[in-house]
Amino acid sequence: MNRVAIVHYWLINYRGGEKVVEALSKIYPDSDIFTHVYDAEKMPEQISRHQVQTTFIDRLPGGKQWYQSYLPLMPLALRQLDLSPYDLIISSESGPAKGIRKPPHALHICYCHTPMRYLWDMADYYFKEAAFIKKIGMKFFLPALRKWDLWSASQVDVFVANSRFVAERINRIYGREATVIYPPVNVDRFMRLEKKPQGYYLYFGQLTAYKRADLAVEAFNRSGRKLKIAGTGEERKKLEAMASGNIEFLGRVSDNELDELYAGAEALVFPGIEDFGIVPVEAQAAGCPVIALAEGGALETVIDRVTGILFQNPEAESLNQAIDEFESSTLSSQACKDNALRFSEQRFLEEFSAFAQRQLTAHHS
């Protein structure tokens, strides 16, 4: 029987990456989990019932709060993990996770949510938003971290990407091919919802600059249509200051409130670029069409003019034209639900399990 280790960058918030770890732990119920920092109270029971081992980052001052500030130490922390008992190592990567010391006999599969944004495609954005001290640190450490990231990619046996968009980035940055296995989405939870549009549009997600909630605010300022914004983040005050009275900020919402929002929305507005994007899949599972920028994962999760409308330019005018087109169309809620089934958790469990077994068989032979 193969012993399995799952390595994840940090277990602090329960988001898309952590949902992948949760699903992997179902495939491998006897696996052990390794991570830099761990907050058991924020993790589901499925993860907490496993043996979870942290690196020394977890024991540094303020490790659980300021773990990202310790990024330059994480390559060293990973190398100190003893993974010699394991035959299969699965790293869950969008932060430092794949740079482990792999035993000679083991197979290392990296499930890559994205190559680290703050080292590559979004380095300029993170530098611009960083405080002065962090800017100095980034100037000093960024070249070395990029070199380490490229080296650690070369140590991976097999890459799996969560979308074709990410597979292309893996190829561009690391020069490696990746098999696409879409991440698990709990579509069953939303399938039971009955769609009853209430005349408003919905933005749901973090209010950070790169998710482009400002584009939605600008578009709805111009059109006067009703927009509900659910979510929190550092951009909220700025967005509230620029928003007209037809735009309502709801802050953090509960699961039940989110269900009601999906059921009542005319459509979800998704103006940012995501590597995959779980929210548009959840919306479609609820029968809610999606109006999304035609870039990133939305190109793979939204079927243009069938389950939503894709707009071409990240501009308010282009978004409003897409909404005009949506309002003159007749998209089917059932088509949205049917499309969402392509991203179910059961599909992920079956696909990843079969893929890993094939790779193990080839590795052992």
Short mmCIF file of N, CA, C and O in Angstrom, two decimals, residues 1 3-4 25 27-32 50 86:
data_model
loop_
_atom_site.label_atom_id
_atom_site.label_comp_id
_atom_site.label_asym_id
_atom_site.label_seq_id
_atom_site.Cartn_x
_atom_site.Cartn_y
_atom_site.Cartn_z
N MET A 1 0.84 -1.20 0.00
CA MET A 1 0.00 0.00 0.00
C MET A 1 0.88 1.25 0.00
O MET A 1 1.83 1.35 0.77
N ARG A 3 2.05 4.93 0.79
CA ARG A 3 1.84 5.98 1.78
C ARG A 3 1.83 7.33 1.06
O ARG A 3 2.65 7.60 0.17
N VAL A 4 0.89 8.18 1.45
CA VAL A 4 0.64 9.43 0.72
C VAL A 4 0.81 10.62 1.64
O VAL A 4 0.31 10.64 2.77
N SER A 25 -7.88 14.54 0.48
CA SER A 25 -7.88 13.75 1.72
C SER A 25 -9.00 12.71 1.74
O SER A 25 -8.94 11.75 2.49
N ILE A 27 -9.80 11.09 -1.16
CA ILE A 27 -9.24 10.05 -2.03
C ILE A 27 -8.26 9.20 -1.24
O ILE A 27 -8.21 7.97 -1.39
N TYR A 28 -7.47 9.87 -0.38
CA TYR A 28 -6.43 9.19 0.40
C TYR A 28 -6.71 9.39 1.89
O TYR A 28 -6.11 10.25 2.55
N PRO A 29 -7.63 8.60 2.44
CA PRO A 29 -8.07 8.82 3.84
C PRO A 29 -6.98 8.58 4.88
O PRO A 29 -7.10 9.06 6.00
N ASP A 30 -5.93 7.86 4.51
CA ASP A 30 -4.84 7.61 5.46
C ASP A 30 -3.63 8.52 5.21
O ASP A 30 -2.56 8.30 5.80
N SER A 31 -3.80 9.52 4.38
CA SER A 31 -2.69 10.42 4.06
C SER A 31 -2.37 11.33 5.23
O SER A 31 -3.21 11.59 6.10
N ASP A 32 -1.14 11.84 5.26
CA ASP A 32 -0.73 12.87 6.20
C ASP A 32 -0.62 14.19 5.45
O ASP A 32 -0.28 14.22 4.26
N HIS A 50 -7.08 14.35 9.85
CA HIS A 50 -5.79 13.82 9.41
C HIS A 50 -4.68 14.32 10.33
O HIS A 50 -4.82 15.31 11.05
N TYR A 86 7.16 8.27 2.47
CA TYR A 86 6.01 8.37 1.57
C TYR A 86 6.37 7.94 0.15
O TYR A 86 7.45 8.23 -0.36
#
